[in-house]
């Protein structure tokens, strides 16, 4: 019985056009990763479960796809365990591997396993899919690509400077104008919590502050109060709610606010180094904006926090983010290795390019020339030249069957092929070919031996 | 507690050098897929289990990696089922998705699901990983890439001609000389079985014949007899055991042998079309060889059977294969769609290039210039020019910390960086820079504003 086929929810097939567009974005990102000195690595799609579990919080653990052990996986499970009917407990017994949830933990694992062959500081990039058992919704998938670049083994703030240049370079190359690179520092958030005497409430405080955009000043204050942050504390941070001005004005406001916090001052100093150097070096199209509400999974980052906002008109939110985490590899036993990195959100960037109509037309051109098939002898004559055209990098196809002319032309039209070549009985006899420009409709007859030259000219006109 | 990290058996981390080498092979293959008119698609890493199960035989079903349902996967499993402790039965209840086992079945599923938007004949390529729970051994992994090109919707034998040209083009471009492209046809095998009166023993017959290389004529005959093929039948196929001569001699021997089988004659005719056209068109470096012992998973192919043997000196066996299957999409309800395709074995090709030392040196060059870091002001001066060098496509890095000179030079040496640029206190003052050629050891001082020009020259010398 034939099945009506489908694919799992949250996954996608990519058509030739979609693959071409995705590859365009990926190739731009990779090109700049490489000119910035990053080297590619790849890690397996699945890891041992203990490598991943417990690294992303309880919610993360639930969203990790687990792979069933092969063979008779129940053979070593006791009747008692089965009788309990506890899915989590049984999963530990019948599944030892799990699909990659992000690229950062596998990278940390890689660094620890390969530490003796790596020349630190190690600048690596990685573009691979990850999987999450999240509820699928618009723009959120169960399989999606991450495009990450990280440096491990250097605490230098020049890395942060260069990462922001890298974002600027990639988005400028993709012709996305108007991205905003938001910058913050975990030490500034800690400093604020310290100054208002709510050091133990750092998470509550930042989670609430992060919502300023959405729920406004009053909403944020209400949430903070409900979490036990005092009225007095809120008064102290009042300047954060009207945090306007350029970056240097913001930094100077922060200096006043945090003058009594050593950690806070360190954060400001780091931010100032980055901002002033970027200011002097100049960016191509991006704008850098100090944003003290930016937190991004606070427990992870220890220094810089970076997030890229898409141009305001597309209303898509973040298209990239990253930051510094001082002890990246500690979980796997290699202490005191600082890491800093950024990630590009491929799916979101795709939507931005689509919405702003920024994909170059050439990206989806998948065939340059179709040779019409008039029969065995004519097809043979066509193939005699097709391979030399292909060697010039042209994408060339012989219609496989000597089908009716109308059918072949319909195919050419549907695939938007710019040129067709016709070698029929007459042309075979006269040693000629007919070139038809499918855009203008113009048809010209040439000598067969001129064919390479003709397409040299056509190619140069592109 | 720190874990000592490891990766699942049969999987691999790829270092920057390995990724660069793999990408080199993949990019050559993709380039030619595209000039031959193939378009890329991508399918999800996991499919619904029913899409994959039952498509690869019992052994295949066992080797498919199954993904555990998320959440409380036991909640709908009855106590009765649990009490049975039957792994296969339970797997059906707690797993609905499975990792892709090859690219052909997902492609068939894709064609059926997208049939209304596809312009047939559809030439697609796909380069993605697949997963098999096979016992890992030398050269056999649980995660590996397949590089497939297929055409669906045309029965034309020109496709077979072009696929062999494609193999020849790719392997010639990779500089692998001496590959042999072995050709057979399922109809010839059927014809032989028919002629010897063992039509019902086609599989036994071909499985035995396939071993001629390994166990010799006597061994094959012994096996055939043990499977119930008669002495008389063996006499009839005696010519197959001494099947020498060029392709046309072989074809003429087959014609004699199969003169009474319509199906066999059809197979010979097809083979003759392919061979004679290839002969007239010419191949770059590959040799085509009619091989009647070639079967390759007989139940799959219905026409041409193709396999590429690595150059004899590397003793690696097959580096690619494919063939025609007349009813590719029937399993998913779309009848009478003929498919023909080939696959490149990435891991094997990698080993061939490694063994024959055929990877171009440039492939693994991952950094062109390192700027030595002498401190904040000097680093800033360096960064002022680094981005314009990167825009020329050069891979450039600033050493992140103002570490000791010795440490930075050691890093440059270990990474085999061809050039270093030094801008120290003196150079900053004089507005100059020092270029050191790390191969010759030569050091030259230039004016800072000449830097782009200097590297234009250096770049052109490459």
PDB file of N, CA and C in Angstrom, chain B residues 260-303:
ATOM      1  N   UNK B 260      18.642 -15.762 -26.927  1.00  0.00           N
ATOM      2  CA  UNK B 260      17.271 -16.245 -26.757  1.00  0.00           C
ATOM      3  C   UNK B 260      16.481 -15.513 -25.680  1.00  0.00           C
ATOM      4  N   UNK B 261      17.089 -14.512 -25.081  1.00  0.00           N
ATOM      5  CA  UNK B 261      16.365 -13.777 -24.033  1.00  0.00           C
ATOM      6  C   UNK B 261      16.053 -12.364 -24.497  1.00  0.00           C
ATOM      7  N   UNK B 262      14.756 -12.064 -24.605  1.00  0.00           N
ATOM      8  CA  UNK B 262      14.363 -10.704 -25.029  1.00  0.00           C
ATOM      9  C   UNK B 262      14.876  -9.671 -24.022  1.00  0.00           C
ATOM     10  N   UNK B 263      14.699  -9.998 -22.735  1.00  0.00           N
ATOM     11  CA  UNK B 263      15.125  -9.061 -21.712  1.00  0.00           C
ATOM     12  C   UNK B 263      16.641  -8.850 -21.766  1.00  0.00           C
ATOM     13  N   UNK B 264      17.356  -9.953 -21.911  1.00  0.00           N
ATOM     14  CA  UNK B 264      18.818  -9.866 -22.004  1.00  0.00           C
ATOM     15  C   UNK B 264      19.250  -9.001 -23.175  1.00  0.00           C
ATOM     16  N   UNK B 265      18.579  -9.190 -24.324  1.00  0.00           N
ATOM     17  CA  UNK B 265      18.952  -8.406 -25.509  1.00  0.00           C
ATOM     18  C   UNK B 265      18.683  -6.916 -25.294  1.00  0.00           C
ATOM     19  N   UNK B 266      17.592  -6.633 -24.580  1.00  0.00           N
ATOM     20  CA  UNK B 266      17.283  -5.237 -24.268  1.00  0.00           C
ATOM     21  C   UNK B 266      18.407  -4.625 -23.410  1.00  0.00           C
ATOM     22  N   UNK B 267      18.872  -5.406 -22.454  1.00  0.00           N
ATOM     23  CA  UNK B 267      19.959  -4.936 -21.591  1.00  0.00           C
ATOM     24  C   UNK B 267      21.228  -4.654 -22.383  1.00  0.00           C
ATOM     25  N   UNK B 268      21.536  -5.566 -23.313  1.00  0.00           N
ATOM     26  CA  UNK B 268      22.739  -5.377 -24.144  1.00  0.00           C
ATOM     27  C   UNK B 268      22.613  -4.116 -24.999  1.00  0.00           C
ATOM     28  N   UNK B 269      21.422  -3.951 -25.555  1.00  0.00           N
ATOM     29  CA  UNK B 269      21.169  -2.771 -26.390  1.00  0.00           C
ATOM     30  C   UNK B 269      21.399  -1.473 -25.596  1.00  0.00           C
ATOM     31  N   UNK B 270      20.877  -1.456 -24.379  1.00  0.00           N
ATOM     32  CA  UNK B 270      21.067  -0.276 -23.533  1.00  0.00           C
ATOM     33  C   UNK B 270      22.549  -0.031 -23.259  1.00  0.00           C
ATOM     34  N   UNK B 271      23.224  -1.100 -22.897  1.00  0.00           N
ATOM     35  CA  UNK B 271      24.648  -1.000 -22.587  1.00  0.00           C
ATOM     36  C   UNK B 271      25.424  -0.529 -23.811  1.00  0.00           C
ATOM     37  N   UNK B 272      25.033  -1.027 -24.962  1.00  0.00           N
ATOM     38  CA  UNK B 272      25.728  -0.678 -26.198  1.00  0.00           C
ATOM     39  C   UNK B 272      25.543   0.807 -26.519  1.00  0.00           C
ATOM     40  N   UNK B 273      24.338   1.310 -26.287  1.00  0.00           N
ATOM     41  CA  UNK B 273      24.073   2.731 -26.528  1.00  0.00           C
ATOM     42  C   UNK B 273      25.014   3.584 -25.674  1.00  0.00           C
ATOM     43  N   UNK B 274      25.098   3.218 -24.408  1.00  0.00           N
ATOM     44  CA  UNK B 274      25.919   3.991 -23.468  1.00  0.00           C
ATOM     45  C   UNK B 274      27.396   3.919 -23.853  1.00  0.00           C
ATOM     46  N   UNK B 275      27.872   2.693 -24.055  1.00  0.00           N
ATOM     47  CA  UNK B 275      29.293   2.482 -24.345  1.00  0.00           C
ATOM     48  C   UNK B 275      29.696   3.156 -25.650  1.00  0.00           C
ATOM     49  N   UNK B 276      28.878   3.002 -26.697  1.00  0.00           N
ATOM     50  CA  UNK B 276      29.326   3.535 -27.992  1.00  0.00           C
ATOM     51  C   UNK B 276      29.285   5.056 -27.988  1.00  0.00           C
ATOM     52  N   UNK B 277      28.304   5.654 -27.335  1.00  0.00           N
ATOM     53  CA  UNK B 277      28.284   7.114 -27.260  1.00  0.00           C
ATOM     54  C   UNK B 277      29.443   7.647 -26.427  1.00  0.00           C
ATOM     55  N   UNK B 278      29.731   6.974 -25.315  1.00  0.00           N
ATOM     56  CA  UNK B 278      30.877   7.408 -24.506  1.00  0.00           C
ATOM     57  C   UNK B 278      32.168   7.274 -25.296  1.00  0.00           C
ATOM     58  N   UNK B 279      32.245   6.215 -26.060  1.00  0.00           N
ATOM     59  CA  UNK B 279      33.417   5.973 -26.878  1.00  0.00           C
ATOM     60  C   UNK B 279      33.623   7.102 -27.895  1.00  0.00           C
ATOM     61  N   UNK B 280      32.536   7.528 -28.494  1.00  0.00           N
ATOM     62  CA  UNK B 280      32.634   8.593 -29.500  1.00  0.00           C
ATOM     63  C   UNK B 280      32.836   9.969 -28.882  1.00  0.00           C
ATOM     64  N   UNK B 281      32.267  10.182 -27.693  1.00  0.00           N
ATOM     65  CA  UNK B 281      32.435  11.482 -27.054  1.00  0.00           C
ATOM     66  C   UNK B 281      33.799  11.591 -26.367  1.00  0.00           C
ATOM     67  N   UNK B 282      34.300  10.471 -25.904  1.00  0.00           N
ATOM     68  CA  UNK B 282      35.603  10.469 -25.244  1.00  0.00           C
ATOM     69  C   UNK B 282      35.494  10.847 -23.777  1.00  0.00           C
ATOM     70  N   UNK B 283      36.330  10.236 -22.937  1.00  0.00           N
ATOM     71  CA  UNK B 283      36.382  10.587 -21.517  1.00  0.00           C
ATOM     72  C   UNK B 283      37.757  11.188 -21.228  1.00  0.00           C
ATOM     73  N   UNK B 284      37.835  11.951 -20.147  1.00  0.00           N
ATOM     74  CA  UNK B 284      39.091  12.641 -19.820  1.00  0.00           C
ATOM     75  C   UNK B 284      40.150  11.662 -19.299  1.00  0.00           C
ATOM     76  N   UNK B 285      39.824  10.984 -18.206  1.00  0.00           N
ATOM     77  CA  UNK B 285      40.835  10.092 -17.608  1.00  0.00           C
ATOM     78  C   UNK B 285      40.279   8.724 -17.223  1.00  0.00           C
ATOM     79  N   UNK B 286      38.974   8.605 -17.064  1.00  0.00           N
ATOM     80  CA  UNK B 286      38.417   7.345 -16.561  1.00  0.00           C
ATOM     81  C   UNK B 286      38.327   6.309 -17.677  1.00  0.00           C
ATOM     82  N   UNK B 287      38.270   5.055 -17.257  1.00  0.00           N
ATOM     83  CA  UNK B 287      38.113   3.956 -18.188  1.00  0.00           C
ATOM     84  C   UNK B 287      36.783   3.288 -17.879  1.00  0.00           C
ATOM     85  N   UNK B 288      36.015   2.962 -18.925  1.00  0.00           N
ATOM     86  CA  UNK B 288      34.737   2.274 -18.710  1.00  0.00           C
ATOM     87  C   UNK B 288      34.931   0.795 -18.984  1.00  0.00           C
ATOM     88  N   UNK B 289      34.371  -0.032 -18.126  1.00  0.00           N
ATOM     89  CA  UNK B 289      34.589  -1.461 -18.241  1.00  0.00           C
ATOM     90  C   UNK B 289      33.285  -2.227 -18.000  1.00  0.00           C
ATOM     91  N   UNK B 290      32.845  -2.959 -19.017  1.00  0.00           N
ATOM     92  CA  UNK B 290      31.661  -3.797 -18.840  1.00  0.00           C
ATOM     93  C   UNK B 290      32.002  -4.919 -17.861  1.00  0.00           C
ATOM     94  N   UNK B 291      31.207  -5.047 -16.804  1.00  0.00           N
ATOM     95  CA  UNK B 291      31.493  -6.039 -15.770  1.00  0.00           C
ATOM     96  C   UNK B 291      30.203  -6.776 -15.416  1.00  0.00           C
ATOM     97  N   UNK B 292      30.059  -8.007 -15.977  1.00  0.00           N
ATOM     98  CA  UNK B 292      28.805  -8.733 -15.763  1.00  0.00           C
ATOM     99  C   UNK B 292      28.655  -9.278 -14.351  1.00  0.00           C
ATOM    100  N   UNK B 293      29.707  -9.181 -13.553  1.00  0.00           N
ATOM    101  CA  UNK B 293      29.572  -9.651 -12.164  1.00  0.00           C
ATOM    102  C   UNK B 293      29.004  -8.570 -11.248  1.00  0.00           C
ATOM    103  N   UNK B 294      28.916  -7.365 -11.751  1.00  0.00           N
ATOM    104  CA  UNK B 294      28.468  -6.240 -10.925  1.00  0.00           C
ATOM    105  C   UNK B 294      26.967  -6.321 -10.641  1.00  0.00           C
ATOM    106  N   UNK B 295      26.598  -6.320  -9.363  1.00  0.00           N
ATOM    107  CA  UNK B 295      25.166  -6.435  -9.021  1.00  0.00           C
ATOM    108  C   UNK B 295      24.683  -5.312  -8.097  1.00  0.00           C
ATOM    109  N   UNK B 296      25.470  -4.958  -7.043  1.00  0.00           N
ATOM    110  CA  UNK B 296      25.133  -3.835  -6.135  1.00  0.00           C
ATOM    111  C   UNK B 296      23.695  -3.817  -5.649  1.00  0.00           C
ATOM    112  N   UNK B 297      23.325  -4.669  -4.755  1.00  0.00           N
ATOM    113  CA  UNK B 297      21.962  -4.605  -4.194  1.00  0.00           C
ATOM    114  C   UNK B 297      20.918  -4.746  -5.283  1.00  0.00           C
ATOM    115  N   UNK B 298      20.960  -5.892  -5.913  1.00  0.00           N
ATOM    116  CA  UNK B 298      20.217  -6.182  -7.127  1.00  0.00           C
ATOM    117  C   UNK B 298      18.748  -5.776  -7.093  1.00  0.00           C
ATOM    118  N   UNK B 299      18.107  -5.944  -5.954  1.00  0.00           N
ATOM    119  CA  UNK B 299      16.653  -5.745  -5.899  1.00  0.00           C
ATOM    120  C   UNK B 299      16.243  -4.308  -6.137  1.00  0.00           C
ATOM    121  N   UNK B 300      17.195  -3.461  -6.140  1.00  0.00           N
ATOM    122  CA  UNK B 300      16.987  -2.034  -6.200  1.00  0.00           C
ATOM    123  C   UNK B 300      16.956  -1.558  -7.654  1.00  0.00           C
ATOM    124  N   UNK B 301      17.984  -1.935  -8.403  1.00  0.00           N
ATOM    125  CA  UNK B 301      18.139  -1.419  -9.765  1.00  0.00           C
ATOM    126  C   UNK B 301      17.348  -2.241 -10.775  1.00  0.00           C
ATOM    127  N   UNK B 302      16.915  -1.548 -11.825  1.00  0.00           N
ATOM    128  CA  UNK B 302      16.159  -2.235 -12.864  1.00  0.00           C
ATOM    129  C   UNK B 302      16.822  -2.128 -14.235  1.00  0.00           C
ATOM    130  N   UNK B 303      17.756  -1.187 -14.380  1.00  0.00           N
ATOM    131  CA  UNK B 303      18.464  -1.020 -15.651  1.00  0.00           C
ATOM    132  C   UNK B 303      19.954  -0.976 -15.398  1.00  0.00           C
TER     133      UNK B 303
END
